[in-house]
């Protein structure tokens, strides 16, 4: 999944590709095979569950999970990945789909009848991995390191970093949305208020990076300083549009966090106004 590879199936001199040209699929076995395995495992388990307990695993959850897989294929296996050097905005749009669209679809697609004991080995591992402070530290590290000039430049010009960054954004997004949406309540004991505060804190670094891109008077990343950009945009316009893309992509998570905080405050208000039950005889 090299982001800096020469275009395949696209005219290198065409700086105004059509949507169909951008979305034309390619084949990378290292990406397709894991997605096929994950999708196969999920839908086999879904079919078995529907036979034994039709109401335990709603169809809409399978639809959302399927959409998550489709979006992942589109942003990681389309010809758009060959044009990274010509459009920072296109590159950032792909990363934001992996970080802010695919994860909530996948997490909402998980069945809620799965019970994992906190005392089991898997439960202990997941309780650490899904701890909000651990997730927040990892997410901030991904955002800060890969968006400073040295890290971002490396993600553009090196094949290893170019393939690693989309995976890190996907992993970070899955962890963040798993904390926010709490798909495993048996091992995730955080209250609505805690999850709301976490959502706000996890969204701030991305908003800060987006603001820097929006208001910077110069191009911050070396590969784009003199790049020939798609659709006759200048490198600075590309960077500003990337800022808007990142900011808009972070708004749904912030909105969910605010709703959770409002729900938590309402719970606090209700608990303080309820009349205590009469003493038992």
PDB file of C-alpha atoms in Angstrom:
ATOM      1  CA  UNK A   1       0.000   0.000   0.000  1.00  0.00           C
ATOM      2  CA  UNK A   2       2.644   2.481  -1.050  1.00  0.00           C
ATOM      3  CA  UNK A   3       1.420   6.036  -1.055  1.00  0.00           C
ATOM      4  CA  UNK A   4       4.325   7.367  -3.070  1.00  0.00           C
ATOM      5  CA  UNK A   5       4.180   4.866  -5.881  1.00  0.00           C
ATOM      6  CA  UNK A   6       3.980   5.942  -9.468  1.00  0.00           C
ATOM      7  CA  UNK A   7       0.449   6.111 -10.781  1.00  0.00           C
ATOM      8  CA  UNK A   8      -0.918   2.863 -12.158  1.00  0.00           C
ATOM      9  CA  UNK A   9      -3.953   3.135 -14.366  1.00  0.00           C
ATOM     10  CA  UNK A  10      -3.897   6.940 -14.160  1.00  0.00           C
ATOM     11  CA  UNK A  11      -2.245   9.407 -16.491  1.00  0.00           C
ATOM     12  CA  UNK A  12       0.602  11.013 -14.535  1.00  0.00           C
ATOM     13  CA  UNK A  13       0.058  14.255 -16.452  1.00  0.00           C
ATOM     14  CA  UNK A  14      -3.665  14.406 -15.778  1.00  0.00           C
ATOM     15  CA  UNK A  15      -4.153  16.815 -12.880  1.00  0.00           C
ATOM     16  CA  UNK A  16      -7.959  16.717 -13.107  1.00  0.00           C
ATOM     17  CA  UNK A  17      -8.871  13.030 -12.698  1.00  0.00           C
ATOM     18  CA  UNK A  18     -12.522  12.063 -12.621  1.00  0.00           C
ATOM     19  CA  UNK A  19     -14.184  10.424  -9.639  1.00  0.00           C
ATOM     20  CA  UNK A  20     -14.341   7.102 -11.467  1.00  0.00           C
ATOM     21  CA  UNK A  21     -10.599   7.259 -12.141  1.00  0.00           C
ATOM     22  CA  UNK A  22      -9.863   8.012  -8.479  1.00  0.00           C
ATOM     23  CA  UNK A  23     -12.085   5.195  -7.190  1.00  0.00           C
ATOM     24  CA  UNK A  24     -10.882   2.503  -9.613  1.00  0.00           C
ATOM     25  CA  UNK A  25      -9.723  -0.380  -7.452  1.00  0.00           C
ATOM     26  CA  UNK A  26      -6.307  -2.015  -7.395  1.00  0.00           C
ATOM     27  CA  UNK A  27      -5.196  -5.212  -5.656  1.00  0.00           C
ATOM     28  CA  UNK A  28      -2.781  -5.472  -2.761  1.00  0.00           C
ATOM     29  CA  UNK A  29      -2.935  -8.928  -1.186  1.00  0.00           C
ATOM     30  CA  UNK A  30      -1.594  -7.626   2.145  1.00  0.00           C
ATOM     31  CA  UNK A  31      -4.671  -5.412   2.459  1.00  0.00           C
ATOM     32  CA  UNK A  32      -7.334  -7.547   0.795  1.00  0.00           C
ATOM     33  CA  UNK A  33      -6.517 -10.747   2.686  1.00  0.00           C
ATOM     34  CA  UNK A  34      -6.987  -9.321   6.225  1.00  0.00           C
ATOM     35  CA  UNK A  35     -10.171  -7.543   5.174  1.00  0.00           C
ATOM     36  CA  UNK A  36     -11.584 -10.736   3.636  1.00  0.00           C
ATOM     37  CA  UNK A  37     -10.695 -12.724   6.763  1.00  0.00           C
ATOM     38  CA  UNK A  38     -12.255 -10.158   9.112  1.00  0.00           C
ATOM     39  CA  UNK A  39     -15.352  -9.824   6.950  1.00  0.00           C
ATOM     40  CA  UNK A  40     -15.708 -13.603   6.588  1.00  0.00           C
ATOM     41  CA  UNK A  41     -15.386 -14.164  10.349  1.00  0.00           C
ATOM     42  CA  UNK A  42     -17.920 -11.439  11.092  1.00  0.00           C
ATOM     43  CA  UNK A  43     -20.619 -12.519   8.656  1.00  0.00           C
ATOM     44  CA  UNK A  44     -20.274 -16.234   9.463  1.00  0.00           C
ATOM     45  CA  UNK A  45     -20.743 -15.390  13.152  1.00  0.00           C
ATOM     46  CA  UNK A  46     -23.652 -13.117  12.225  1.00  0.00           C
ATOM     47  CA  UNK A  47     -25.389 -15.849  10.201  1.00  0.00           C
ATOM     48  CA  UNK A  48     -24.977 -18.380  13.023  1.00  0.00           C
ATOM     49  CA  UNK A  49     -26.325 -15.925  15.573  1.00  0.00           C
ATOM     50  CA  UNK A  50     -29.366 -15.124  13.442  1.00  0.00           C
ATOM     51  CA  UNK A  51     -30.260 -18.826  13.319  1.00  0.00           C
ATOM     52  CA  UNK A  52     -30.156 -19.312  17.080  1.00  0.00           C
ATOM     53  CA  UNK A  53     -31.114 -15.857  18.403  1.00  0.00           C
ATOM     54  CA  UNK A  54     -32.525 -13.627  15.622  1.00  0.00           C
ATOM     55  CA  UNK A  55     -32.967 -10.601  17.871  1.00  0.00           C
ATOM     56  CA  UNK A  56     -29.528 -10.701  19.503  1.00  0.00           C
ATOM     57  CA  UNK A  57     -27.654  -9.418  16.464  1.00  0.00           C
ATOM     58  CA  UNK A  58     -29.738  -6.870  14.488  1.00  0.00           C
ATOM     59  CA  UNK A  59     -29.301  -6.683  10.729  1.00  0.00           C
ATOM     60  CA  UNK A  60     -28.511  -2.962  10.875  1.00  0.00           C
ATOM     61  CA  UNK A  61     -25.315  -3.726  12.786  1.00  0.00           C
ATOM     62  CA  UNK A  62     -24.136  -6.051  10.008  1.00  0.00           C
ATOM     63  CA  UNK A  63     -24.958  -3.361   7.434  1.00  0.00           C
ATOM     64  CA  UNK A  64     -22.828  -0.810   9.303  1.00  0.00           C
ATOM     65  CA  UNK A  65     -19.930  -3.245   9.605  1.00  0.00           C
ATOM     66  CA  UNK A  66     -20.168  -4.012   5.899  1.00  0.00           C
ATOM     67  CA  UNK A  67     -20.057  -0.285   5.113  1.00  0.00           C
ATOM     68  CA  UNK A  68     -16.923   0.006   7.269  1.00  0.00           C
ATOM     69  CA  UNK A  69     -15.238  -2.713   5.197  1.00  0.00           C
ATOM     70  CA  UNK A  70     -16.296  -1.086   1.922  1.00  0.00           C
ATOM     71  CA  UNK A  71     -14.964   2.322   3.006  1.00  0.00           C
ATOM     72  CA  UNK A  72     -11.686   0.731   4.065  1.00  0.00           C
ATOM     73  CA  UNK A  73     -11.285  -0.912   0.667  1.00  0.00           C
ATOM     74  CA  UNK A  74     -12.054   2.323  -1.168  1.00  0.00           C
ATOM     75  CA  UNK A  75      -9.544   4.488   0.699  1.00  0.00           C
ATOM     76  CA  UNK A  76      -6.754   1.911   0.813  1.00  0.00           C
ATOM     77  CA  UNK A  77      -7.151   0.154  -2.542  1.00  0.00           C
ATOM     78  CA  UNK A  78      -8.292   2.838  -4.956  1.00  0.00           C
ATOM     79  CA  UNK A  79      -6.129   4.630  -7.495  1.00  0.00           C
ATOM     80  CA  UNK A  80      -6.390   7.775  -5.349  1.00  0.00           C
ATOM     81  CA  UNK A  81      -3.492   6.532  -3.239  1.00  0.00           C
ATOM     82  CA  UNK A  82      -1.153   6.984  -6.213  1.00  0.00           C
ATOM     83  CA  UNK A  83      -1.816  10.740  -6.266  1.00  0.00           C
ATOM     84  CA  UNK A  84      -0.744  11.571  -2.723  1.00  0.00           C
ATOM     85  CA  UNK A  85       2.110  13.753  -3.910  1.00  0.00           C
ATOM     86  CA  UNK A  86      -0.318  15.790  -6.004  1.00  0.00           C
ATOM     87  CA  UNK A  87      -2.936  16.500  -3.352  1.00  0.00           C
ATOM     88  CA  UNK A  88      -2.484  16.861   0.385  1.00  0.00           C
ATOM     89  CA  UNK A  89      -6.252  17.360   0.656  1.00  0.00           C
ATOM     90  CA  UNK A  90      -6.963  14.023  -1.059  1.00  0.00           C
ATOM     91  CA  UNK A  91      -4.414  12.329   1.202  1.00  0.00           C
ATOM     92  CA  UNK A  92      -5.940  13.845   4.332  1.00  0.00           C
ATOM     93  CA  UNK A  93      -9.447  12.970   3.210  1.00  0.00           C
ATOM     94  CA  UNK A  94      -8.449   9.319   2.960  1.00  0.00           C
ATOM     95  CA  UNK A  95      -6.850   9.378   6.401  1.00  0.00           C
ATOM     96  CA  UNK A  96      -9.904  11.004   7.967  1.00  0.00           C
ATOM     97  CA  UNK A  97     -12.187   8.352   6.486  1.00  0.00           C
ATOM     98  CA  UNK A  98     -10.004   5.729   8.175  1.00  0.00           C
ATOM     99  CA  UNK A  99      -9.890   7.609  11.476  1.00  0.00           C
ATOM    100  CA  UNK A 100     -13.369   9.127  11.794  1.00  0.00           C
ATOM    101  CA  UNK A 101     -15.793   7.224   9.543  1.00  0.00           C
ATOM    102  CA  UNK A 102     -14.701   3.593   9.452  1.00  0.00           C
ATOM    103  CA  UNK A 103     -14.202   3.223  13.271  1.00  0.00           C
ATOM    104  CA  UNK A 104     -17.703   4.296  14.420  1.00  0.00           C
ATOM    105  CA  UNK A 105     -19.290   2.156  11.704  1.00  0.00           C
ATOM    106  CA  UNK A 106     -17.212  -0.853  12.786  1.00  0.00           C
ATOM    107  CA  UNK A 107     -17.797  -0.310  16.521  1.00  0.00           C
ATOM    108  CA  UNK A 108     -21.546   0.179  16.074  1.00  0.00           C
ATOM    109  CA  UNK A 109     -21.526  -2.996  13.987  1.00  0.00           C
ATOM    110  CA  UNK A 110     -20.271  -5.065  16.899  1.00  0.00           C
ATOM    111  CA  UNK A 111     -22.956  -7.186  18.616  1.00  0.00           C
ATOM    112  CA  UNK A 112     -23.846  -6.207  22.176  1.00  0.00           C
ATOM    113  CA  UNK A 113     -24.575  -9.717  23.423  1.00  0.00           C
ATOM    114  CA  UNK A 114     -20.885 -10.668  23.556  1.00  0.00           C
ATOM    115  CA  UNK A 115     -19.773 -11.059  27.157  1.00  0.00           C
ATOM    116  CA  UNK A 116     -16.074 -10.979  28.030  1.00  0.00           C
ATOM    117  CA  UNK A 117     -15.130 -11.558  31.635  1.00  0.00           C
ATOM    118  CA  UNK A 118     -12.841  -8.922  33.122  1.00  0.00           C
ATOM    119  CA  UNK A 119     -10.992 -11.735  34.930  1.00  0.00           C
ATOM    120  CA  UNK A 120     -10.187 -13.634  31.737  1.00  0.00           C
ATOM    121  CA  UNK A 121      -6.873 -13.172  29.946  1.00  0.00           C
ATOM    122  CA  UNK A 122      -8.577 -11.447  27.010  1.00  0.00           C
ATOM    123  CA  UNK A 123     -10.591  -9.284  29.367  1.00  0.00           C
ATOM    124  CA  UNK A 124      -7.495  -8.132  31.239  1.00  0.00           C
ATOM    125  CA  UNK A 125      -5.693  -7.267  27.993  1.00  0.00           C
ATOM    126  CA  UNK A 126      -8.671  -5.378  26.561  1.00  0.00           C
ATOM    127  CA  UNK A 127      -9.285  -3.502  29.811  1.00  0.00           C
ATOM    128  CA  UNK A 128      -5.748  -2.120  29.550  1.00  0.00           C
ATOM    129  CA  UNK A 129      -5.851  -1.422  25.802  1.00  0.00           C
ATOM    130  CA  UNK A 130      -9.241   0.319  26.087  1.00  0.00           C
ATOM    131  CA  UNK A 131      -8.337   2.350  29.160  1.00  0.00           C
ATOM    132  CA  UNK A 132      -9.162   5.978  28.225  1.00  0.00           C
ATOM    133  CA  UNK A 133      -5.799   7.326  29.383  1.00  0.00           C
ATOM    134  CA  UNK A 134      -3.896   4.707  27.371  1.00  0.00           C
ATOM    135  CA  UNK A 135      -6.009   5.392  24.282  1.00  0.00           C
ATOM    136  CA  UNK A 136      -5.667   9.160  24.684  1.00  0.00           C
ATOM    137  CA  UNK A 137      -1.876   8.939  24.975  1.00  0.00           C
ATOM    138  CA  UNK A 138      -1.630   6.744  21.867  1.00  0.00           C
ATOM    139  CA  UNK A 139      -3.970   8.931  19.823  1.00  0.00           C
ATOM    140  CA  UNK A 140      -2.169  12.146  20.755  1.00  0.00           C
ATOM    141  CA  UNK A 141       1.183  10.535  19.911  1.00  0.00           C
ATOM    142  CA  UNK A 142      -0.092   9.507  16.462  1.00  0.00           C
ATOM    143  CA  UNK A 143      -1.501  12.943  15.707  1.00  0.00           C
ATOM    144  CA  UNK A 144       1.413  14.976  17.003  1.00  0.00           C
ATOM    145  CA  UNK A 145       4.271  12.871  15.621  1.00  0.00           C
ATOM    146  CA  UNK A 146       2.780  12.283  12.188  1.00  0.00           C
ATOM    147  CA  UNK A 147       1.736  15.888  11.696  1.00  0.00           C
ATOM    148  CA  UNK A 148       4.940  17.654  12.620  1.00  0.00           C
ATOM    149  CA  UNK A 149       6.905  18.352   9.404  1.00  0.00           C
ATOM    150  CA  UNK A 150       9.482  15.590   9.950  1.00  0.00           C
ATOM    151  CA  UNK A 151       6.894  12.892  10.547  1.00  0.00           C
ATOM    152  CA  UNK A 152       4.503  14.007   7.812  1.00  0.00           C
ATOM    153  CA  UNK A 153       7.313  14.373   5.269  1.00  0.00           C
ATOM    154  CA  UNK A 154       8.404  10.813   6.077  1.00  0.00           C
ATOM    155  CA  UNK A 155       4.870   9.536   5.545  1.00  0.00           C
ATOM    156  CA  UNK A 156       4.902  11.013   2.047  1.00  0.00           C
ATOM    157  CA  UNK A 157       8.333  10.089   0.713  1.00  0.00           C
ATOM    158  CA  UNK A 158       8.966   6.664   2.288  1.00  0.00           C
ATOM    159  CA  UNK A 159       7.075   3.541   1.387  1.00  0.00           C
ATOM    160  CA  UNK A 160       7.229   2.079   4.898  1.00  0.00           C
ATOM    161  CA  UNK A 161       5.854   5.153   6.632  1.00  0.00           C
ATOM    162  CA  UNK A 162       3.351   5.663   3.831  1.00  0.00           C
ATOM    163  CA  UNK A 163       1.867   2.227   4.419  1.00  0.00           C
ATOM    164  CA  UNK A 164       2.073   2.509   8.210  1.00  0.00           C
ATOM    165  CA  UNK A 165       0.278   5.825   8.678  1.00  0.00           C
ATOM    166  CA  UNK A 166      -3.176   4.770   7.376  1.00  0.00           C
ATOM    167  CA  UNK A 167      -2.995   1.708   9.630  1.00  0.00           C
ATOM    168  CA  UNK A 168      -2.124   3.857  12.649  1.00  0.00           C
ATOM    169  CA  UNK A 169      -4.978   6.259  11.957  1.00  0.00           C
ATOM    170  CA  UNK A 170      -7.371   3.320  11.639  1.00  0.00           C
ATOM    171  CA  UNK A 171      -6.105   1.709  14.855  1.00  0.00           C
ATOM    172  CA  UNK A 172      -6.200   4.985  16.771  1.00  0.00           C
ATOM    173  CA  UNK A 173      -9.692   5.756  15.511  1.00  0.00           C
ATOM    174  CA  UNK A 174     -10.965   2.296  16.472  1.00  0.00           C
ATOM    175  CA  UNK A 175      -9.606   2.688  20.011  1.00  0.00           C
ATOM    176  CA  UNK A 176     -10.978   6.210  20.439  1.00  0.00           C
ATOM    177  CA  UNK A 177     -14.454   5.304  19.215  1.00  0.00           C
ATOM    178  CA  UNK A 178     -14.420   2.123  21.299  1.00  0.00           C
ATOM    179  CA  UNK A 179     -13.992   4.270  24.400  1.00  0.00           C
ATOM    180  CA  UNK A 180     -16.667   6.732  23.276  1.00  0.00           C
ATOM    181  CA  UNK A 181     -19.271   4.129  22.228  1.00  0.00           C
ATOM    182  CA  UNK A 182     -18.383   1.461  24.858  1.00  0.00           C
ATOM    183  CA  UNK A 183     -19.083  -1.712  22.841  1.00  0.00           C
ATOM    184  CA  UNK A 184     -17.829  -4.029  25.638  1.00  0.00           C
ATOM    185  CA  UNK A 185     -19.616  -2.867  28.809  1.00  0.00           C
ATOM    186  CA  UNK A 186     -18.502  -5.954  30.748  1.00  0.00           C
ATOM    187  CA  UNK A 187     -14.915  -4.686  30.732  1.00  0.00           C
ATOM    188  CA  UNK A 188     -15.529  -0.965  30.130  1.00  0.00           C
ATOM    189  CA  UNK A 189     -16.840   0.525  33.333  1.00  0.00           C
ATOM    190  CA  UNK A 190     -16.574   4.201  32.489  1.00  0.00           C
ATOM    191  CA  UNK A 191     -19.566   6.455  33.134  1.00  0.00           C
ATOM    192  CA  UNK A 192     -21.291   8.626  30.551  1.00  0.00           C
ATOM    193  CA  UNK A 193     -19.559  11.725  31.909  1.00  0.00           C
ATOM    194  CA  UNK A 194     -16.100  10.181  31.757  1.00  0.00           C
ATOM    195  CA  UNK A 195     -16.640   9.161  28.157  1.00  0.00           C
ATOM    196  CA  UNK A 196     -17.854  12.668  27.313  1.00  0.00           C
ATOM    197  CA  UNK A 197     -14.752  14.285  28.769  1.00  0.00           C
ATOM    198  CA  UNK A 198     -12.590  11.745  26.976  1.00  0.00           C
ATOM    199  CA  UNK A 199     -14.282  12.550  23.650  1.00  0.00           C
ATOM    200  CA  UNK A 200     -13.613  16.252  24.079  1.00  0.00           C
ATOM    201  CA  UNK A 201      -9.979  15.755  25.096  1.00  0.00           C
ATOM    202  CA  UNK A 202      -9.283  13.317  22.256  1.00  0.00           C
ATOM    203  CA  UNK A 203     -10.731  15.752  19.725  1.00  0.00           C
ATOM    204  CA  UNK A 204      -8.669  18.767  20.784  1.00  0.00           C
ATOM    205  CA  UNK A 205      -5.296  17.699  19.248  1.00  0.00           C
ATOM    206  CA  UNK A 206      -6.890  17.128  15.847  1.00  0.00           C
ATOM    207  CA  UNK A 207      -8.641  20.499  16.003  1.00  0.00           C
ATOM    208  CA  UNK A 208      -5.330  22.158  16.926  1.00  0.00           C
ATOM    209  CA  UNK A 209      -3.526  20.600  13.952  1.00  0.00           C
ATOM    210  CA  UNK A 210      -6.391  21.586  11.650  1.00  0.00           C
ATOM    211  CA  UNK A 211      -6.226  25.194  12.895  1.00  0.00           C
ATOM    212  CA  UNK A 212      -2.482  25.343  12.189  1.00  0.00           C
ATOM    213  CA  UNK A 213      -3.058  24.173   8.614  1.00  0.00           C
ATOM    214  CA  UNK A 214      -5.911  26.617   8.122  1.00  0.00           C
ATOM    215  CA  UNK A 215      -4.094  29.723   9.285  1.00  0.00           C
ATOM    216  CA  UNK A 216      -0.487  28.999   8.338  1.00  0.00           C
ATOM    217  CA  UNK A 217       0.804  31.637   5.878  1.00  0.00           C
ATOM    218  CA  UNK A 218       3.156  29.158   4.217  1.00  0.00           C
ATOM    219  CA  UNK A 219       3.292  25.518   3.155  1.00  0.00           C
ATOM    220  CA  UNK A 220       4.589  23.494   6.097  1.00  0.00           C
ATOM    221  CA  UNK A 221       5.606  20.267   4.379  1.00  0.00           C
ATOM    222  CA  UNK A 222       8.548  20.005   1.994  1.00  0.00           C
ATOM    223  CA  UNK A 223       7.038  17.531  -0.542  1.00  0.00           C
ATOM    224  CA  UNK A 224       4.195  19.980  -1.257  1.00  0.00           C
ATOM    225  CA  UNK A 225       6.161  23.243  -1.498  1.00  0.00           C
ATOM    226  CA  UNK A 226       6.600  23.002  -5.284  1.00  0.00           C
ATOM    227  CA  UNK A 227       4.175  20.185  -6.043  1.00  0.00           C
ATOM    228  CA  UNK A 228       1.889  20.206  -9.067  1.00  0.00           C
ATOM    229  CA  UNK A 229      -1.459  19.896  -7.316  1.00  0.00           C
ATOM    230  CA  UNK A 230      -4.665  18.379  -8.617  1.00  0.00           C
ATOM    231  CA  UNK A 231      -7.481  20.567  -9.939  1.00  0.00           C
ATOM    232  CA  UNK A 232      -5.218  23.637 -10.341  1.00  0.00           C
ATOM    233  CA  UNK A 233      -4.992  24.254  -6.602  1.00  0.00           C
ATOM    234  CA  UNK A 234      -1.910  25.847  -5.110  1.00  0.00           C
ATOM    235  CA  UNK A 235       0.018  23.978  -2.371  1.00  0.00           C
ATOM    236  CA  UNK A 236      -1.170  26.516   0.217  1.00  0.00           C
ATOM    237  CA  UNK A 237      -4.794  26.056  -0.861  1.00  0.00           C
ATOM    238  CA  UNK A 238      -4.303  22.307  -0.581  1.00  0.00           C
ATOM    239  CA  UNK A 239      -3.006  22.702   2.958  1.00  0.00           C
ATOM    240  CA  UNK A 240      -5.907  24.960   3.956  1.00  0.00           C
ATOM    241  CA  UNK A 241      -8.456  22.523   2.503  1.00  0.00           C
ATOM    242  CA  UNK A 242      -6.745  19.731   4.437  1.00  0.00           C
ATOM    243  CA  UNK A 243      -7.294  21.747   7.602  1.00  0.00           C
ATOM    244  CA  UNK A 244     -10.992  22.073   6.836  1.00  0.00           C
ATOM    245  CA  UNK A 245     -11.227  18.339   6.113  1.00  0.00           C
ATOM    246  CA  UNK A 246      -9.606  17.437   9.431  1.00  0.00           C
ATOM    247  CA  UNK A 247     -11.714  19.936  11.371  1.00  0.00           C
ATOM    248  CA  UNK A 248     -14.995  18.796   9.818  1.00  0.00           C
ATOM    249  CA  UNK A 249     -14.056  15.130  10.306  1.00  0.00           C
ATOM    250  CA  UNK A 250     -13.550  15.746  14.028  1.00  0.00           C
ATOM    251  CA  UNK A 251     -16.915  17.454  14.566  1.00  0.00           C
ATOM    252  CA  UNK A 252     -19.070  14.267  14.866  1.00  0.00           C
ATOM    253  CA  UNK A 253     -16.875  12.920  17.661  1.00  0.00           C
ATOM    254  CA  UNK A 254     -17.013  16.267  19.463  1.00  0.00           C
ATOM    255  CA  UNK A 255     -20.798  16.350  19.042  1.00  0.00           C
ATOM    256  CA  UNK A 256     -21.170  12.871  20.536  1.00  0.00           C
ATOM    257  CA  UNK A 257     -18.951  13.923  23.453  1.00  0.00           C
ATOM    258  CA  UNK A 258     -21.117  16.989  24.107  1.00  0.00           C
ATOM    259  CA  UNK A 259     -24.292  14.884  24.018  1.00  0.00           C
ATOM    260  CA  UNK A 260     -22.729  12.463  26.496  1.00  0.00           C
ATOM    261  CA  UNK A 261     -21.751  15.316  28.806  1.00  0.00           C
ATOM    262  CA  UNK A 262     -25.247  16.789  28.618  1.00  0.00           C
ATOM    263  CA  UNK A 263     -26.737  13.374  29.421  1.00  0.00           C
ATOM    264  CA  UNK A 264     -24.377  13.044  32.367  1.00  0.00           C
ATOM    265  CA  UNK A 265     -25.339  16.491  33.698  1.00  0.00           C
ATOM    266  CA  UNK A 266     -29.026  15.619  33.350  1.00  0.00           C
ATOM    267  CA  UNK A 267     -28.413  12.409  35.302  1.00  0.00           C
ATOM    268  CA  UNK A 268     -26.672  14.389  38.032  1.00  0.00           C
ATOM    269  CA  UNK A 269     -29.527  16.896  38.176  1.00  0.00           C
ATOM    270  CA  UNK A 270     -32.150  14.137  38.336  1.00  0.00           C
ATOM    271  CA  UNK A 271     -30.297  12.269  41.072  1.00  0.00           C
ATOM    272  CA  UNK A 272     -30.146  15.444  43.173  1.00  0.00           C
ATOM    273  CA  UNK A 273     -33.884  16.200  42.876  1.00  0.00           C
ATOM    274  CA  UNK A 274     -35.308  12.732  43.364  1.00  0.00           C
ATOM    275  CA  UNK A 275     -37.168  12.171  46.619  1.00  0.00           C
ATOM    276  CA  UNK A 276     -35.506   9.422  48.658  1.00  0.00           C
ATOM    277  CA  UNK A 277     -37.669   6.347  49.210  1.00  0.00           C
ATOM    278  CA  UNK A 278     -39.407   6.016  52.580  1.00  0.00           C
ATOM    279  CA  UNK A 279     -37.604   3.892  55.161  1.00  0.00           C
ATOM    280  CA  UNK A 280     -38.679   0.282  55.308  1.00  0.00           C
ATOM    281  CA  UNK A 281     -40.298  -1.026  58.428  1.00  0.00           C
TER     282      UNK A 281
END
